Amino acid sequence: MRDLSRDVSFLSINTATLKTLTLRQAVETLSRHGIRAIAPSRDRLAECGVPEAARILADHGMTVTGLCRGGMFSAGDGASDDNRRAVEEAAAIGAQCLVLVVGGLAAGSRDIAGARRIVRDGIAALLPHARQAGVKLAVEPLHPMYAADRACVNTLAQANDLCDALGPGLGIAVDVYHTWWDPCLKAEIARAGTHKGRILAFHICDWLVPTRDLLLDRGMMGDGIIDIRCIRGWVEAAGYRGHCEVEIFSAENWWKREADDVLRICVERYQGRC
Amino acid sequence: MRDLSRDVSFLSINTATLKTLTLRQAVETLSRHGIRAIAPSRDRLAECGVPEAARILADHGMTVTGLCRGGMFSAGDGASDDNRRAVEEAAAIGAQCLVLVVGGLAAGSRDIAGARRIVRDGIAALLPHARQAGVKLAVEPLHPMYAADRACVNTLAQANDLCDALGPGLGIAVDVYHTWWDPCLKAEIARAGTHKGRILAFHICDWLVPTRDLLLDRGMMGDGIIDIRCIRGWVEAAGYRGHCEVEIFSAENWWKREADDVLRICVERYQGRC
């Protein structure tokens, strides 16, 4: 396993962790902390425009570990156009992948199997465009508590099955928050590892006990019960050599703190607890 | 599939659904609605004492579809004695099974695989006592959002594996709330069905969108997005002929309503939406 304790070479920060900052503010703050990798959300790009965002990122030498997000394939006809735009934005900022939060049940539907077919077909339809643009698509299995309304891909096994079925250009974002509970996690990470480059991103934060909100109560690494280092070991054994991307949604805690404090603690925990 | 629309022969109510009632009040209210099956929690028994509880249930001709609950094997040394008492209570009231909520991580632990070993060993140690008492143990896979603090058995596959490993006397409680999202649900219900009597209970309620609380925001059947009838079809195709047990934790809605209203709507939804 890589030794992360000495620097921040493989640390990336998702802009969701620094909720209140614009892209420029986020990039400048990260730079002050020596952090050279970021994963922006599309709304941060939209605020300044994609060309300006690309300039800001390039001027600061930022590695873009992912663009958040495409997907929502069950949302209806608009999804297709929006996903093509997301691919173009990912290409414009040189993102290592476009993260796909695939969507849950269609409005009024109780057909989870049907939703999963819609997702498979939606990714299949988007893939040629992504390949042409040179953008990798990273399907992100989300925790089963989001199966109804955010993502009906809930296990790494499902994500591996999609990659097997749909071929090159599709990979996986492994997020410890969404997957730590899965009894098949180790085996499915190893399965992903048999395909070079399939694991496109590794997201970290922590599961708090108790968790007070389904969406906005994620913890800082070390504050919860996920054995992050263990999972990182599995991911690295599977060949992953990319960044650890910190993605913390935390309305009542981390989003209320100063960005400099959040980053200082991110670095400390990344080096000591991951 | 059985036709449930004509009566309430296969309807059971978990006392958690009628949060504010004593056991006697719950039994009398159910009887007024023609409902002849109940699943009490142990605290309802403790309030009146187990012998009195057994008399109340017998006097009203109640089928006891389960006793909630034993388990919590990772809670430390006390768990073993308490689980033996739970078995004795289940025997005393003639419960069709003792439901096991197996427990999550041990205090201070991040070792989910280790927790699962503790659970397996705990069930193995309890089984001889349960067999001797003539009490079936029903392991209940809980939703992965409870993996840390309530149950590290989170899929029907895990429950089937436990049953395969530990042998007669152990079965499964299938709860649609905990399992509806699982891509392997249909296959694992069918797998359970290859062992006669393995499915010991079938619990129903609904998953609301949005869900506002991890614990206490379950929905009435028909108010959410679970295709309950589909899952009941799978369970019956697997040979299950027992009751549908309504278990609704709902601090802000159903627990605030009159028990008669709750039961009237339970019956209506059971007959029309399940």
Short mmCIF file of N, CA, C and O in Angstrom, two decimals, chain A residues 105 109-112 116 143-149 152 154-155 158 180-184 206-214 222-228 273, chain B residues 105 109-112 116 143-149 152 154-155 158 180-184 206-214 222-228 273:
data_model
loop_
_atom_site.label_atom_id
_atom_site.label_comp_id
_atom_site.label_asym_id
_atom_site.label_seq_id
_atom_site.Cartn_x
_atom_site.Cartn_y
_atom_site.Cartn_z
N LEU A 105 -35.97 5.44 -9.27
CA LEU A 105 -37.21 5.07 -9.96
C LEU A 105 -37.72 6.25 -10.79
O LEU A 105 -37.60 7.41 -10.40
N SER A 109 -43.24 5.37 -10.46
CA SER A 109 -42.95 3.95 -10.70
C SER A 109 -42.54 3.22 -9.41
O SER A 109 -41.95 3.83 -8.52
N ARG A 110 -42.87 1.94 -9.34
CA ARG A 110 -42.38 1.06 -8.28
C ARG A 110 -41.49 -0.05 -8.86
O ARG A 110 -41.20 -1.03 -8.18
N ASP A 111 -41.07 0.13 -10.11
CA ASP A 111 -40.39 -0.95 -10.84
C ASP A 111 -38.88 -0.76 -10.79
O ASP A 111 -38.27 -0.18 -11.70
N ILE A 112 -38.26 -1.28 -9.75
CA ILE A 112 -36.82 -1.07 -9.58
C ILE A 112 -36.03 -1.84 -10.65
O ILE A 112 -35.00 -1.34 -11.14
N ARG A 116 -33.50 -0.17 -13.46
CA ARG A 116 -32.14 -0.63 -13.74
C ARG A 116 -31.93 -0.88 -15.23
O ARG A 116 -30.84 -0.65 -15.76
N HIS A 143 -25.37 4.15 -1.91
CA HIS A 143 -25.92 3.38 -0.80
C HIS A 143 -27.39 3.02 -1.08
O HIS A 143 -28.14 3.84 -1.63
N PRO A 144 -27.81 1.82 -0.69
CA PRO A 144 -29.20 1.41 -0.93
C PRO A 144 -30.25 2.38 -0.38
O PRO A 144 -31.38 2.37 -0.85
N MET A 145 -29.90 3.21 0.58
CA MET A 145 -30.91 4.16 1.08
C MET A 145 -31.25 5.23 0.03
O MET A 145 -32.21 5.97 0.21
N TYR A 146 -30.49 5.28 -1.07
CA TYR A 146 -30.79 6.20 -2.17
C TYR A 146 -31.38 5.50 -3.38
O TYR A 146 -31.50 6.11 -4.45
N ALA A 147 -31.74 4.23 -3.23
CA ALA A 147 -32.18 3.44 -4.40
C ALA A 147 -33.42 4.02 -5.05
O ALA A 147 -33.58 3.97 -6.27
N ALA A 148 -34.34 4.56 -4.26
CA ALA A 148 -35.60 5.05 -4.82
C ALA A 148 -35.42 6.36 -5.59
O ALA A 148 -35.99 6.54 -6.66
N ASP A 149 -34.62 7.27 -5.04
CA ASP A 149 -34.65 8.63 -5.59
C ASP A 149 -33.34 9.13 -6.17
O ASP A 149 -33.33 10.21 -6.79
N CYS A 152 -30.27 3.63 -8.56
CA CYS A 152 -30.70 2.24 -8.40
C CYS A 152 -29.55 1.27 -8.65
O CYS A 152 -29.75 0.06 -8.61
N ASN A 154 -26.66 0.02 -6.66
CA ASN A 154 -26.40 0.10 -5.23
C ASN A 154 -25.28 -0.79 -4.72
O ASN A 154 -24.97 -0.77 -3.52
N THR A 155 -24.71 -1.57 -5.62
CA THR A 155 -23.60 -2.43 -5.21
C THR A 155 -22.52 -2.41 -6.28
O THR A 155 -22.79 -2.14 -7.46
N GLN A 158 -23.30 -4.77 -9.16
CA GLN A 158 -24.09 -4.20 -10.26
C GLN A 158 -23.21 -3.36 -11.18
O GLN A 158 -23.36 -3.41 -12.40
N TRP A 180 -19.26 0.53 2.15
CA TRP A 180 -18.54 -0.12 3.24
C TRP A 180 -19.26 -1.32 3.83
O TRP A 180 -18.65 -2.26 4.33
N TRP A 181 -20.60 -1.28 3.81
CA TRP A 181 -21.43 -2.31 4.44
C TRP A 181 -21.50 -3.60 3.61
O TRP A 181 -21.95 -4.63 4.13
N ASP A 182 -21.10 -3.55 2.36
CA ASP A 182 -21.40 -4.62 1.41
C ASP A 182 -20.55 -5.87 1.69
O ASP A 182 -19.32 -5.81 1.62
N PRO A 183 -21.19 -6.99 2.00
CA PRO A 183 -20.42 -8.21 2.29
C PRO A 183 -19.58 -8.68 1.11
O PRO A 183 -18.62 -9.44 1.30
N CYS A 184 -19.92 -8.23 -0.10
CA CYS A 184 -19.17 -8.65 -1.29
C CYS A 184 -18.14 -7.60 -1.72
O CYS A 184 -17.57 -7.72 -2.82
N ASP A 206 -16.74 9.45 6.01
CA ASP A 206 -16.98 8.44 7.04
C ASP A 206 -18.47 8.34 7.36
O ASP A 206 -19.22 9.29 7.12
N TRP A 207 -18.85 7.17 7.87
CA TRP A 207 -20.25 6.92 8.29
C TRP A 207 -20.35 7.15 9.79
O TRP A 207 -19.70 6.45 10.59
N LEU A 208 -21.13 8.15 10.16
CA LEU A 208 -21.27 8.50 11.57
C LEU A 208 -22.32 7.62 12.25
O LEU A 208 -23.31 7.22 11.65
N VAL A 209 -22.09 7.34 13.54
CA VAL A 209 -23.08 6.64 14.36
C VAL A 209 -23.41 7.52 15.55
O VAL A 209 -22.52 7.80 16.36
N PRO A 210 -24.64 8.01 15.69
CA PRO A 210 -25.73 7.83 14.72
C PRO A 210 -25.58 8.76 13.52
O PRO A 210 -24.91 9.79 13.62
N THR A 211 -26.21 8.38 12.41
CA THR A 211 -26.35 9.26 11.25
C THR A 211 -27.70 9.94 11.37
O THR A 211 -28.72 9.28 11.51
N ARG A 212 -27.70 11.26 11.35
CA ARG A 212 -28.93 12.00 11.66
C ARG A 212 -29.73 12.44 10.45
O ARG A 212 -30.84 12.95 10.56
N ASP A 213 -29.14 12.29 9.28
CA ASP A 213 -29.84 12.71 8.07
C ASP A 213 -29.38 11.80 6.93
O ASP A 213 -28.20 11.48 6.83
N LEU A 214 -30.31 11.42 6.08
CA LEU A 214 -29.96 10.48 5.01
C LEU A 214 -29.00 11.09 4.00
O LEU A 214 -28.24 10.38 3.36
N GLY A 222 -12.22 9.21 9.93
CA GLY A 222 -11.77 8.99 11.30
C GLY A 222 -12.83 9.25 12.34
O GLY A 222 -12.71 8.80 13.48
N ASP A 223 -13.88 9.98 11.97
CA ASP A 223 -14.94 10.28 12.94
C ASP A 223 -16.04 9.23 12.96
O ASP A 223 -16.95 9.31 13.79
N GLY A 224 -16.00 8.27 12.05
CA GLY A 224 -17.06 7.28 11.97
C GLY A 224 -16.53 5.86 12.08
O GLY A 224 -15.50 5.63 12.74
N ILE A 225 -17.21 4.94 11.46
CA ILE A 225 -16.91 3.52 11.68
C ILE A 225 -16.40 2.79 10.43
O ILE A 225 -16.25 1.57 10.47
N ILE A 226 -16.10 3.54 9.37
CA ILE A 226 -15.59 2.86 8.17
C ILE A 226 -14.10 2.61 8.31
O ILE A 226 -13.34 3.52 8.68
N ASP A 227 -13.68 1.40 8.01
CA ASP A 227 -12.26 1.08 7.99
C ASP A 227 -11.71 1.48 6.62
O ASP A 227 -11.55 0.67 5.72
N ILE A 228 -11.44 2.78 6.50
CA ILE A 228 -11.07 3.35 5.19
C ILE A 228 -9.76 2.76 4.70
O ILE A 228 -9.61 2.43 3.52
N ARG A 273 -5.37 8.65 8.93
CA ARG A 273 -6.47 7.72 9.16
C ARG A 273 -6.97 7.00 7.91
O ARG A 273 -7.97 6.30 7.96
N LEU B 105 -21.77 -3.27 14.68
CA LEU B 105 -20.37 -3.31 15.12
C LEU B 105 -20.31 -3.31 16.64
O LEU B 105 -21.12 -2.67 17.30
N SER B 109 -15.50 -0.57 17.42
CA SER B 109 -14.95 -1.38 16.34
C SER B 109 -15.30 -0.83 14.96
O SER B 109 -16.34 -0.21 14.78
N ARG B 110 -14.40 -1.05 14.00
CA ARG B 110 -14.68 -0.76 12.59
C ARG B 110 -14.66 -2.05 11.76
O ARG B 110 -14.62 -2.00 10.54
N ASP B 111 -14.71 -3.19 12.44
CA ASP B 111 -14.49 -4.47 11.78
C ASP B 111 -15.83 -5.14 11.46
O ASP B 111 -16.34 -5.96 12.23
N ILE B 112 -16.38 -4.81 10.31
CA ILE B 112 -17.70 -5.34 9.95
C ILE B 112 -17.63 -6.85 9.68
O ILE B 112 -18.57 -7.59 10.04
N ARG B 116 -19.69 -9.77 11.75
CA ARG B 116 -20.48 -10.85 11.13
C ARG B 116 -20.08 -12.22 11.67
O ARG B 116 -20.93 -13.10 11.80
N HIS B 143 -31.88 -3.28 6.54
CA HIS B 143 -31.38 -2.38 5.50
C HIS B 143 -29.92 -1.99 5.81
O HIS B 143 -29.58 -1.76 6.98
N PRO B 144 -29.09 -1.86 4.77
CA PRO B 144 -27.69 -1.49 5.00
C PRO B 144 -27.49 -0.19 5.78
O PRO B 144 -26.44 0.00 6.37
N MET B 145 -28.48 0.67 5.83
CA MET B 145 -28.30 1.90 6.63
C MET B 145 -28.26 1.61 8.12
O MET B 145 -27.91 2.49 8.91
N TYR B 146 -28.58 0.37 8.52
CA TYR B 146 -28.47 -0.02 9.93
C TYR B 146 -27.26 -0.93 10.20
O TYR B 146 -27.16 -1.49 11.29
N ALA B 147 -26.38 -1.08 9.22
CA ALA B 147 -25.28 -2.04 9.35
C ALA B 147 -24.37 -1.72 10.53
O ALA B 147 -23.86 -2.63 11.19
N ALA B 148 -24.16 -0.44 10.81
CA ALA B 148 -23.21 -0.08 11.86
C ALA B 148 -23.78 -0.33 13.25
O ALA B 148 -23.08 -0.82 14.14
N ASP B 149 -25.06 0.01 13.45
CA ASP B 149 -25.54 0.06 14.82
C ASP B 149 -26.69 -0.89 15.15
O ASP B 149 -27.07 -1.02 16.32
N CYS B 152 -25.67 -6.24 11.16
CA CYS B 152 -24.67 -6.38 10.11
C CYS B 152 -25.04 -7.49 9.13
O CYS B 152 -24.27 -7.78 8.21
N ASN B 154 -27.33 -7.81 6.21
CA ASN B 154 -28.03 -6.77 5.44
C ASN B 154 -28.63 -7.25 4.13
O ASN B 154 -29.24 -6.46 3.41
N THR B 155 -28.40 -8.51 3.82
CA THR B 155 -28.98 -9.05 2.58
C THR B 155 -29.55 -10.44 2.87
O THR B 155 -29.13 -11.14 3.79
N GLN B 158 -26.89 -13.13 2.76
CA GLN B 158 -26.21 -13.41 4.03
C GLN B 158 -27.07 -14.29 4.93
O GLN B 158 -26.56 -15.21 5.59
N TRP B 180 -36.22 -4.42 -0.31
CA TRP B 180 -36.80 -4.14 -1.63
C TRP B 180 -35.77 -3.70 -2.67
O TRP B 180 -35.92 -3.95 -3.86
N TRP B 181 -34.71 -3.05 -2.25
CA TRP B 181 -33.70 -2.48 -3.15
C TRP B 181 -32.74 -3.54 -3.70
O TRP B 181 -31.99 -3.25 -4.65
N ASP B 182 -32.71 -4.72 -3.10
CA ASP B 182 -31.64 -5.70 -3.34
C ASP B 182 -31.79 -6.33 -4.73
O ASP B 182 -32.78 -7.01 -5.00
N PRO B 183 -30.79 -6.14 -5.60
CA PRO B 183 -30.89 -6.73 -6.94
C PRO B 183 -30.97 -8.25 -6.92
O PRO B 183 -31.42 -8.84 -7.91
N CYS B 184 -30.56 -8.88 -5.83
CA CYS B 184 -30.59 -10.34 -5.74
C CYS B 184 -31.82 -10.84 -4.98
O CYS B 184 -31.90 -12.04 -4.67
N ASP B 206 -43.93 0.44 3.92
CA ASP B 206 -43.51 1.01 2.64
C ASP B 206 -42.36 1.98 2.83
O ASP B 206 -42.15 2.51 3.94
N TRP B 207 -41.62 2.19 1.75
CA TRP B 207 -40.49 3.13 1.74
C TRP B 207 -40.98 4.44 1.16
O TRP B 207 -41.36 4.51 -0.01
N LEU B 208 -40.95 5.49 1.99
CA LEU B 208 -41.42 6.80 1.55
C LEU B 208 -40.33 7.56 0.80
O LEU B 208 -39.15 7.45 1.11
N VAL B 209 -40.76 8.37 -0.17
CA VAL B 209 -39.85 9.28 -0.87
C VAL B 209 -40.40 10.70 -0.72
O VAL B 209 -41.49 10.98 -1.19
N PRO B 210 -39.68 11.61 -0.04
CA PRO B 210 -38.43 11.31 0.66
C PRO B 210 -38.67 10.61 1.99
O PRO B 210 -39.76 10.70 2.55
N THR B 211 -37.63 9.94 2.47
CA THR B 211 -37.61 9.39 3.82
C THR B 211 -36.91 10.41 4.72
O THR B 211 -35.78 10.80 4.43
N ARG B 212 -37.57 10.84 5.77
CA ARG B 212 -37.05 11.97 6.55
C ARG B 212 -36.27 11.56 7.79
O ARG B 212 -35.66 12.39 8.47
N ASP B 213 -36.31 10.29 8.11
CA ASP B 213 -35.60 9.83 9.31
C ASP B 213 -35.17 8.38 9.06
O ASP B 213 -35.93 7.59 8.49
N LEU B 214 -33.95 8.05 9.49
CA LEU B 214 -33.45 6.69 9.22
C LEU B 214 -34.24 5.62 9.95
O LEU B 214 -34.31 4.49 9.51
N GLY B 222 -48.62 1.15 0.28
CA GLY B 222 -49.28 1.92 -0.76
C GLY B 222 -48.86 3.38 -0.79
O GLY B 222 -49.07 4.07 -1.80
N ASP B 223 -48.27 3.88 0.28
CA ASP B 223 -47.86 5.29 0.32
C ASP B 223 -46.44 5.49 -0.19
O ASP B 223 -45.98 6.63 -0.31
N GLY B 224 -45.72 4.44 -0.47
CA GLY B 224 -44.34 4.56 -0.90
C GLY B 224 -44.09 3.90 -2.23
O GLY B 224 -45.00 3.80 -3.06
N ILE B 225 -42.88 3.42 -2.41
CA ILE B 225 -42.46 2.96 -3.75
C ILE B 225 -42.14 1.46 -3.81
O ILE B 225 -41.63 0.99 -4.83
N ILE B 226 -42.45 0.72 -2.75
CA ILE B 226 -42.15 -0.72 -2.79
C ILE B 226 -43.28 -1.45 -3.51
O ILE B 226 -44.46 -1.24 -3.21
N ASP B 227 -42.91 -2.31 -4.43
CA ASP B 227 -43.90 -3.16 -5.11
C ASP B 227 -44.14 -4.38 -4.22
O ASP B 227 -43.60 -5.46 -4.43
N ILE B 228 -44.97 -4.17 -3.20
CA ILE B 228 -45.17 -5.19 -2.17
C ILE B 228 -45.79 -6.45 -2.76
O ILE B 228 -45.40 -7.57 -2.43
N ARG B 273 -53.59 -3.31 -1.68
CA ARG B 273 -52.29 -2.87 -2.21
C ARG B 273 -51.15 -3.86 -1.95
O ARG B 273 -50.01 -3.56 -2.25
#
